[in-house]
GROMACS .gro file of C-alpha atoms in nm:
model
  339
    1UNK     CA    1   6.838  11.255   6.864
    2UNK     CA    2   7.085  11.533   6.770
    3UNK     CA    3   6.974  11.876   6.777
    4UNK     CA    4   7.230  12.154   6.699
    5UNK     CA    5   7.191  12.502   6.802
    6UNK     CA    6   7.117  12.748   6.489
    7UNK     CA    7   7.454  12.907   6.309
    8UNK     CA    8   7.511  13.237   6.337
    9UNK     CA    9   7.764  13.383   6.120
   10UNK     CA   10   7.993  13.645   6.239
   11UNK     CA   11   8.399  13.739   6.354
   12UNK     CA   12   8.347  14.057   6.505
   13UNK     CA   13   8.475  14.103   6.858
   14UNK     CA   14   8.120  14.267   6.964
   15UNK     CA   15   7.926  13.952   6.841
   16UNK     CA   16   8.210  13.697   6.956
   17UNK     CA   17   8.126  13.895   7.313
   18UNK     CA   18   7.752  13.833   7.224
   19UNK     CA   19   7.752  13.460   7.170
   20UNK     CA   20   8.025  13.386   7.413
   21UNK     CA   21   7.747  13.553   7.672
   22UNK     CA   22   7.457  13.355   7.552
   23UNK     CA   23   7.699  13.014   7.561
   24UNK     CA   24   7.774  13.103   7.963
   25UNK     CA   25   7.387  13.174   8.030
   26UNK     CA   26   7.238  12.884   7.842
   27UNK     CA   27   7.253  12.637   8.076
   28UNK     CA   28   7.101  12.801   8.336
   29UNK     CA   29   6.761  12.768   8.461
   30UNK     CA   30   6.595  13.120   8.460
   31UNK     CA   31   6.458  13.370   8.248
   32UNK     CA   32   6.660  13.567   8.009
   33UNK     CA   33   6.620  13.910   7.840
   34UNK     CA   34   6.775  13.940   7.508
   35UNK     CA   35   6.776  14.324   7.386
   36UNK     CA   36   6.822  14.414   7.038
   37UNK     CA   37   6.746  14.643   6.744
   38UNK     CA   38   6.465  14.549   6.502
   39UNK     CA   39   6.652  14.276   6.232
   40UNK     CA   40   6.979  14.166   6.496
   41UNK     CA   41   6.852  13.838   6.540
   42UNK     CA   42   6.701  13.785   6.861
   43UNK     CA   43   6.471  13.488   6.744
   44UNK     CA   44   6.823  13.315   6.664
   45UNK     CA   45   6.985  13.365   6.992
   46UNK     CA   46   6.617  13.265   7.150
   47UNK     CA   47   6.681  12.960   6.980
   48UNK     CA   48   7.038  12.902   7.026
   49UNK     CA   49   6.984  12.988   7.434
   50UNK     CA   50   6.734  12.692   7.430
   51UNK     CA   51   6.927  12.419   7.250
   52UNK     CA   52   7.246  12.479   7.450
   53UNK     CA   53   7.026  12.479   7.763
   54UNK     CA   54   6.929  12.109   7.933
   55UNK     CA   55   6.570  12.159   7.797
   56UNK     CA   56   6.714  12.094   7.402
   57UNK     CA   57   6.513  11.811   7.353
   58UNK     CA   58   6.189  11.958   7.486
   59UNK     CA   59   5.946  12.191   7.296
   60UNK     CA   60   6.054  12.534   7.155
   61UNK     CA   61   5.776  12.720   7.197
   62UNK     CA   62   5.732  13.107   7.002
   63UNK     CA   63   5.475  13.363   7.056
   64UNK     CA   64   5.490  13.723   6.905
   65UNK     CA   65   5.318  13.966   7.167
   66UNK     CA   66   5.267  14.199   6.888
   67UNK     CA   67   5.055  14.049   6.638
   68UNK     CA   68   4.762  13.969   6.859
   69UNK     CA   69   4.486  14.199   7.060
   70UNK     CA   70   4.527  14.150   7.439
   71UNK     CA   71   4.223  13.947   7.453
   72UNK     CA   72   4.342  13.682   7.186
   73UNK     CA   73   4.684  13.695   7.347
   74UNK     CA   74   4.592  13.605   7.676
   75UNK     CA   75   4.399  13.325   7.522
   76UNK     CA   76   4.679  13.177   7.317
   77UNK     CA   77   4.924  13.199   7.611
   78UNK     CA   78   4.736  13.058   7.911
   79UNK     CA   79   4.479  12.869   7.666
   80UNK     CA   80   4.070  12.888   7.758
   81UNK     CA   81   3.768  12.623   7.870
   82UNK     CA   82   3.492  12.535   7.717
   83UNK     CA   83   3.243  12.775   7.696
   84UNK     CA   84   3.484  13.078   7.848
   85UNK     CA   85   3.364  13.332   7.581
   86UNK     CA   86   3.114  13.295   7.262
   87UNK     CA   87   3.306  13.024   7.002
   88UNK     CA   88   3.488  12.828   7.241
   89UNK     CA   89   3.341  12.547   7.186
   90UNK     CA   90   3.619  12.322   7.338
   91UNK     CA   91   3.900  12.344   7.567
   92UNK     CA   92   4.247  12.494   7.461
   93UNK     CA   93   4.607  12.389   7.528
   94UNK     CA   94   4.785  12.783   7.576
   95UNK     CA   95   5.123  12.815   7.440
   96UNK     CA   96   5.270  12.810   7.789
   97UNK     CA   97   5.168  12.431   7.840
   98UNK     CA   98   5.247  12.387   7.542
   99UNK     CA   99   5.610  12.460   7.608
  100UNK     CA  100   5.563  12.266   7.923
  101UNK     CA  101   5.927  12.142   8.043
  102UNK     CA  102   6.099  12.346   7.750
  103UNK     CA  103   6.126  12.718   7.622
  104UNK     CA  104   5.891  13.014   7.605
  105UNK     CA  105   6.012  13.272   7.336
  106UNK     CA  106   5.780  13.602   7.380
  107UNK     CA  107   5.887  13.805   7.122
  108UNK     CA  108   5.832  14.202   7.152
  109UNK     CA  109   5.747  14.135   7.498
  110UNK     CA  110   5.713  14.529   7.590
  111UNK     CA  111   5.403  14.540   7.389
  112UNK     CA  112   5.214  14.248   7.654
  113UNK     CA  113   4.920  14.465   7.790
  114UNK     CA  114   4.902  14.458   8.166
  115UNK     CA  115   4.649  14.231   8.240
  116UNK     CA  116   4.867  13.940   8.055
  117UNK     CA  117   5.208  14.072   8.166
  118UNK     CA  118   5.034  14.045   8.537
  119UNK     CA  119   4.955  13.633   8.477
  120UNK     CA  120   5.280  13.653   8.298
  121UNK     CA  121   5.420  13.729   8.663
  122UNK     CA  122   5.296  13.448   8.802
  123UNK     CA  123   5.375  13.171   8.587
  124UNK     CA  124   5.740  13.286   8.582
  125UNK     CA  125   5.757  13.325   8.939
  126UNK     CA  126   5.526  13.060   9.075
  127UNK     CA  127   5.499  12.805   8.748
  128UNK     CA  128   5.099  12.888   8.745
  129UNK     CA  129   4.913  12.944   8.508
  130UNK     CA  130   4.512  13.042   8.459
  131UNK     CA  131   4.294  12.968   8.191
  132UNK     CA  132   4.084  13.148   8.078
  133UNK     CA  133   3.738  13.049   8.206
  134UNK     CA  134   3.920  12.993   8.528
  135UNK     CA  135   4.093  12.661   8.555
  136UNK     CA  136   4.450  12.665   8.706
  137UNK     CA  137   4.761  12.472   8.604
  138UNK     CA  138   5.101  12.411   8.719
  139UNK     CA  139   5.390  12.435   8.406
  140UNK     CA  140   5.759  12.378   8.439
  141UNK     CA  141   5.904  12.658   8.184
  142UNK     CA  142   6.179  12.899   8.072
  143UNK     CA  143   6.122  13.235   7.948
  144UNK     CA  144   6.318  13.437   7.702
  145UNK     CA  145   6.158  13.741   7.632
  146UNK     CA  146   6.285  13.993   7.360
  147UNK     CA  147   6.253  14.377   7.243
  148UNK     CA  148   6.384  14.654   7.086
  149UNK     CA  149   6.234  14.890   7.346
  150UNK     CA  150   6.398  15.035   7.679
  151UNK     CA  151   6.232  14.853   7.963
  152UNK     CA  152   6.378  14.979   8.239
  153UNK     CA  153   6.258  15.335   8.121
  154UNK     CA  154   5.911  15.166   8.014
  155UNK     CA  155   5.909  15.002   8.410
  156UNK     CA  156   6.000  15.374   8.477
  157UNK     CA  157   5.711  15.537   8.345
  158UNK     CA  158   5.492  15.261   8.469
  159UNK     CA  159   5.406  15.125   8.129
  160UNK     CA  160   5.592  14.775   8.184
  161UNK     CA  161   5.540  14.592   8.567
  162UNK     CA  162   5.872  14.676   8.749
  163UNK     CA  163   5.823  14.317   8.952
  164UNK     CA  164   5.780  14.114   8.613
  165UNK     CA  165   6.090  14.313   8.481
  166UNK     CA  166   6.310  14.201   8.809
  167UNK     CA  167   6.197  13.839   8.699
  168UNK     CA  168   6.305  13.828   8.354
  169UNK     CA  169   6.578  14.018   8.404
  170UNK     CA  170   6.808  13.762   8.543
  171UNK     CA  171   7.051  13.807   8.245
  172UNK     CA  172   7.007  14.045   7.988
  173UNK     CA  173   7.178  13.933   7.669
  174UNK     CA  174   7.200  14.284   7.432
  175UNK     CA  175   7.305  14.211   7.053
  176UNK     CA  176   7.547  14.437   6.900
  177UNK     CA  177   7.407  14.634   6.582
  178UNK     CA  178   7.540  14.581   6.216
  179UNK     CA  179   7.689  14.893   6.224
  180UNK     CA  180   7.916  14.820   6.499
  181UNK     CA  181   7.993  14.516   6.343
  182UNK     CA  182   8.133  14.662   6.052
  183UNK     CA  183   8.392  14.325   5.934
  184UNK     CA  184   8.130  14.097   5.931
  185UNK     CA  185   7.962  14.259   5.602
  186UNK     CA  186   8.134  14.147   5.337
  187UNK     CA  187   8.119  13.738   5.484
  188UNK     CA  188   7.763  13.779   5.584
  189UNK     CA  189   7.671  13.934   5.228
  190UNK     CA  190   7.876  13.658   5.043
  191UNK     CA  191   7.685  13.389   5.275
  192UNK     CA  192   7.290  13.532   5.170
  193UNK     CA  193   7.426  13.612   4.804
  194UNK     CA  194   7.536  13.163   4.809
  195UNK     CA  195   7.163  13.130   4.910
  196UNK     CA  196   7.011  13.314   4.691
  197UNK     CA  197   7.208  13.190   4.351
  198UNK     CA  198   7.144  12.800   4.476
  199UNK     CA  199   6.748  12.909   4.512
  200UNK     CA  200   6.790  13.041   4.208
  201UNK     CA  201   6.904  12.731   4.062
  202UNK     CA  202   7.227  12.910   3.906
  203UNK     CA  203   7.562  12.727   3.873
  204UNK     CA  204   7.809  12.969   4.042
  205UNK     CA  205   7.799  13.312   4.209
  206UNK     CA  206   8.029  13.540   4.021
  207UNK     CA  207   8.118  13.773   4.329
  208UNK     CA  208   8.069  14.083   4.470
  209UNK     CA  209   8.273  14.406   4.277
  210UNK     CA  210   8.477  14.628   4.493
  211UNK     CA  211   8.229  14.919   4.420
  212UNK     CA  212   7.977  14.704   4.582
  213UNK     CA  213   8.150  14.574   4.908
  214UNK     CA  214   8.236  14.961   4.990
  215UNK     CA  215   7.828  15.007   4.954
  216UNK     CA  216   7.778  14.779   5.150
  217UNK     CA  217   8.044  14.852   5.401
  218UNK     CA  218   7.910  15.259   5.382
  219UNK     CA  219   7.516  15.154   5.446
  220UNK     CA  220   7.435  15.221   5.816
  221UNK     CA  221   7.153  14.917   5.813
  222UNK     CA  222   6.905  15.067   6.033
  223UNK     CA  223   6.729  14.739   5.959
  224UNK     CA  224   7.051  14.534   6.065
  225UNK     CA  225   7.127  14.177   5.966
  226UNK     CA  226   6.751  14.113   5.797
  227UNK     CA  227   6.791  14.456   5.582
  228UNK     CA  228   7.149  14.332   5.466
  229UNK     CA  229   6.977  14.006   5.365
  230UNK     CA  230   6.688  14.152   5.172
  231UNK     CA  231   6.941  14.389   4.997
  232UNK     CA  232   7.179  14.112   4.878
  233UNK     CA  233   6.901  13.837   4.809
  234UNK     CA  234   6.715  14.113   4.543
  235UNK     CA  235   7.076  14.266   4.426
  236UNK     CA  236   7.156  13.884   4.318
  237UNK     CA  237   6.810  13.829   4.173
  238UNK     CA  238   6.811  14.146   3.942
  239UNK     CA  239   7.179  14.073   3.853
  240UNK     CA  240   7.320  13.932   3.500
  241UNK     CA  241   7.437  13.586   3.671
  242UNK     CA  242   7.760  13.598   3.452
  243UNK     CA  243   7.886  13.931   3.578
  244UNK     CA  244   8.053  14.022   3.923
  245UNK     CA  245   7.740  14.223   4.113
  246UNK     CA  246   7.802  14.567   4.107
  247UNK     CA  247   7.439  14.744   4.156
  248UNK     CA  248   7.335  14.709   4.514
  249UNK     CA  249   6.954  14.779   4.560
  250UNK     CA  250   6.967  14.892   4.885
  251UNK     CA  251   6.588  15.108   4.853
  252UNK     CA  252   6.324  14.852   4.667
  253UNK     CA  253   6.126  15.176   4.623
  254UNK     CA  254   6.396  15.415   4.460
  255UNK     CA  255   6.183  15.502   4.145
  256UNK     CA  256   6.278  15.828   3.896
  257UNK     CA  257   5.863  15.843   3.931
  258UNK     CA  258   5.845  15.813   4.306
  259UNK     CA  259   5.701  16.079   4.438
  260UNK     CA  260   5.875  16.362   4.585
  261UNK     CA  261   5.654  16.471   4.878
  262UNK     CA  262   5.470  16.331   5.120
  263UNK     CA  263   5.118  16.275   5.098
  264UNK     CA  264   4.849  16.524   5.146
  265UNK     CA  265   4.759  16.622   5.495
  266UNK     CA  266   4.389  16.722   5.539
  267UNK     CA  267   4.501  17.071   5.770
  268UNK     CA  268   4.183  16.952   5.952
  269UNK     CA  269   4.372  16.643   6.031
  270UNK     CA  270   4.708  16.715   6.101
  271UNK     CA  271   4.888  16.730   6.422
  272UNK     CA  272   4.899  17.088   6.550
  273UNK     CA  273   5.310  17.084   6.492
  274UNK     CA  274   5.233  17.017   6.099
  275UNK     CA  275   4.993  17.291   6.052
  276UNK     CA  276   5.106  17.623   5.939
  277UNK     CA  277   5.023  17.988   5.821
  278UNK     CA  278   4.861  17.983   5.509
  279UNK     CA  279   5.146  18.238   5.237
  280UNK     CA  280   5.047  18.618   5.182
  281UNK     CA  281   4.763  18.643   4.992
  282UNK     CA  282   4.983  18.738   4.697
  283UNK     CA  283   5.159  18.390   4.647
  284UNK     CA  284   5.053  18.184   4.427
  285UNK     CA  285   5.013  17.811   4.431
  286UNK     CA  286   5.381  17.756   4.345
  287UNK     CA  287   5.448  17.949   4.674
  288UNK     CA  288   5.218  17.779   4.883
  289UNK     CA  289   5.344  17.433   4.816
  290UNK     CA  290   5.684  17.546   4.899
  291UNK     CA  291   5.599  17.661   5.239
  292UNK     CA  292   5.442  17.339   5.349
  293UNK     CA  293   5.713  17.120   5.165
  294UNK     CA  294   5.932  17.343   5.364
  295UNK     CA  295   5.743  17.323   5.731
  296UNK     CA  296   5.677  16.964   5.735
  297UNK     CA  297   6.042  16.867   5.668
  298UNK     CA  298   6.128  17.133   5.934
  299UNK     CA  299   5.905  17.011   6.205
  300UNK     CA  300   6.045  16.609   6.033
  301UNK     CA  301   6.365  16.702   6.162
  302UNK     CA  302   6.260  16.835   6.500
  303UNK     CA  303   6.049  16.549   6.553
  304UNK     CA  304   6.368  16.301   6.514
  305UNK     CA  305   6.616  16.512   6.666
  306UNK     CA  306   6.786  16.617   6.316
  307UNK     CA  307   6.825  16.219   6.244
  308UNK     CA  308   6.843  16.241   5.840
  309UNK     CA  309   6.834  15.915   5.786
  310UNK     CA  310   6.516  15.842   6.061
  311UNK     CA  311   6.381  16.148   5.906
  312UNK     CA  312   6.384  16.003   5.577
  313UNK     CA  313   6.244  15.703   5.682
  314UNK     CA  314   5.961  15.882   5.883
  315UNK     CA  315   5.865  16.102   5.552
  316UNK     CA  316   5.872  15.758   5.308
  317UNK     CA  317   6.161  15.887   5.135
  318UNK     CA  318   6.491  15.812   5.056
  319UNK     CA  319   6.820  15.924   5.228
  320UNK     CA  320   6.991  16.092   4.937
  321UNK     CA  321   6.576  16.244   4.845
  322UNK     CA  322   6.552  16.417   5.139
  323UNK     CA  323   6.902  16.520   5.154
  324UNK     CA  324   6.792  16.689   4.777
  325UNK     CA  325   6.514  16.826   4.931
  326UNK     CA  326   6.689  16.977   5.277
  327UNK     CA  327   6.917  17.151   5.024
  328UNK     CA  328   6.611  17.288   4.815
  329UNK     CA  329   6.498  17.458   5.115
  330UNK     CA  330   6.792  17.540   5.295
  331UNK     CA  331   6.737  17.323   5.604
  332UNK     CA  332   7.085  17.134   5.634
  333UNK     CA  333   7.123  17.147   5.983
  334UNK     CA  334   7.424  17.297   6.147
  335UNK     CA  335   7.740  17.015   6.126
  336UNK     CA  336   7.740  16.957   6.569
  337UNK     CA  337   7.370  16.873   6.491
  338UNK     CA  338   7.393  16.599   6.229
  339UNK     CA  339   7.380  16.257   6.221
   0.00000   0.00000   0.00000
């Protein structure tokens, strides 16, 4: 059986460094961190670690610490016995035996409460495992655990076990951002737009227009690689298939009837930094308005350190909106304070 690791496309020194890394720590037999931002890929490199590792022919097993309660997560990890809480009916195979002699990808591992990332401690460090309901078991696996969140400063604070972050931490893979990957645009775009027209069921992709490679190029992709994709996928979709694509859709929600503000705050319900003084008694409505427009894109900015673009994304609006809006109320911050 042949089983090659998944492609990853990319020329850029940054993400040569990045593979070159994960091809020297593959083989090895310990736990690996691999540190990203949100859309960079880290399920990929999970994947790639594992099939360049001796355990390629052995089960692959992934598990997304965010999506379940702590309770159900313990469960699907170390599995349960009969009759360990009301509806289990039957004994369960966690996915930690499951990956028994293979890989164990925890994805958004900083989110494991600490009861889980305690048993979490000992099966990396001992290979034991506990059921819930009590049973023990012995497994033979590799962890790669992956997040977007500072550990060390989460270990720090105490909100992540310092001793389970030694463990994992025997190599720490970190993936370089779009944005610093700035060449590998235009080949990555061309690859998702090939994708998209042969799903499409379309005889030929006419190409990309200059116009639209410099968009791309000029987009920061806070959402990396997967934002990139999404943009070219529905750019190609809502294209005329016999012209070169020019319109990038870079903001599914960009709408002339989108609206402008935020929602409605209940003052009642609003954090103490949103709330402020109601206008003189002489304003009128028109007045009022403006004043909270103007306070809760003042304390928006404060709240992510002047960041337009996180600011933006914070309010549910777009870049060049808020922008609009900043100018409205004279709140461009001064030029050593923007992004």
């Amino acid at each position: 059986m042949s089983i090659t690791p998944p492609s990853l496309l990319g020329e850029s020194p940054a993400f040569l460094a990045a593979l070159a890394h994960v091809s020297r720590v593959a083989p090895l037999e310990r736990p690996v961190l691999v540190i990203g931002e949100r859309g960079t890929g880290k399920e990929l490199i999970a994947a790639r670690l594992h099939y360049l590792s001796q355990r390629w022919d052995r089960p692959f097993i992934k598990v997304n610490c965010a999506a379940l309660p702590e309770s159900l997560l313990d469960s699907e990890l170390f599995g349960h016995e009969a009759g360990a809480f009301t509806g289990a009916t039957r004994r369960q195979i966690g996915r930690i035996e499951q990956a028994d002699g293979g890989t164990l990808f925890l994805d958004e591992i900083a989110t494991a409460s600490p009861a889980v990332q305690e048993k979490l401690l000992r099966a990396v460090e001992y290979g034991e495992i506990e059921r819930v309901g009590g049973r023990t078991a012995t497994v033979d696996v590799r962890v790669v655990g992956a997040t977007n969140a500072d550990l060390p400063a989460l270990a720090a604070a105490g909100r992540f076990r310092a001793d389970l972050l030694d463990r994992l931490a025997f190599d720490v893979v970190t993936l370089p951002p779009l944005r610093a990957r700035p060449d590998d645009i235009p080949p990555l775009a061309e690859h998702f737009a090939l994708g998209m027209v042969r799903e499409l069921q379309r005889p030929l992709f006419p190409g990309f227009t200059a116009a639209a490679l410099d968009r791309l190029r000029g987009h920061d992709w806070p959402g990396n690689v997967r934002e990139l994709r999404n943009a070219v996928e529905r750019s190609v979709a809502a294209a005329d298939p016999d012209e070169s694509l020019d319109h990038i859709i870079l903001d599914p929600f960009e709408s002339p009837w989108r609206p402008a503000t935020a929602p409605f705050v209940r003052p009642e319900a609003a954090p103490a930094a949103a709330q402020v003084p109601a206008p003189a008694p002489d304003g009128g409505i028109l007045d009022q308005v403006r004043a909270f427009e103007a306070a809760r894109l003042r304390e928006a900015l404060e709240r992510n350190r002047f960041n337009q673009r996180q600011t933006a994304e914070a309010l549910g609006l777009g870049y060049h909106q808020l922008r609009g809006m900043l100018k409205k109320h004279g709140l461009i911050p001064p030029a050593h304070l923007r992004p």
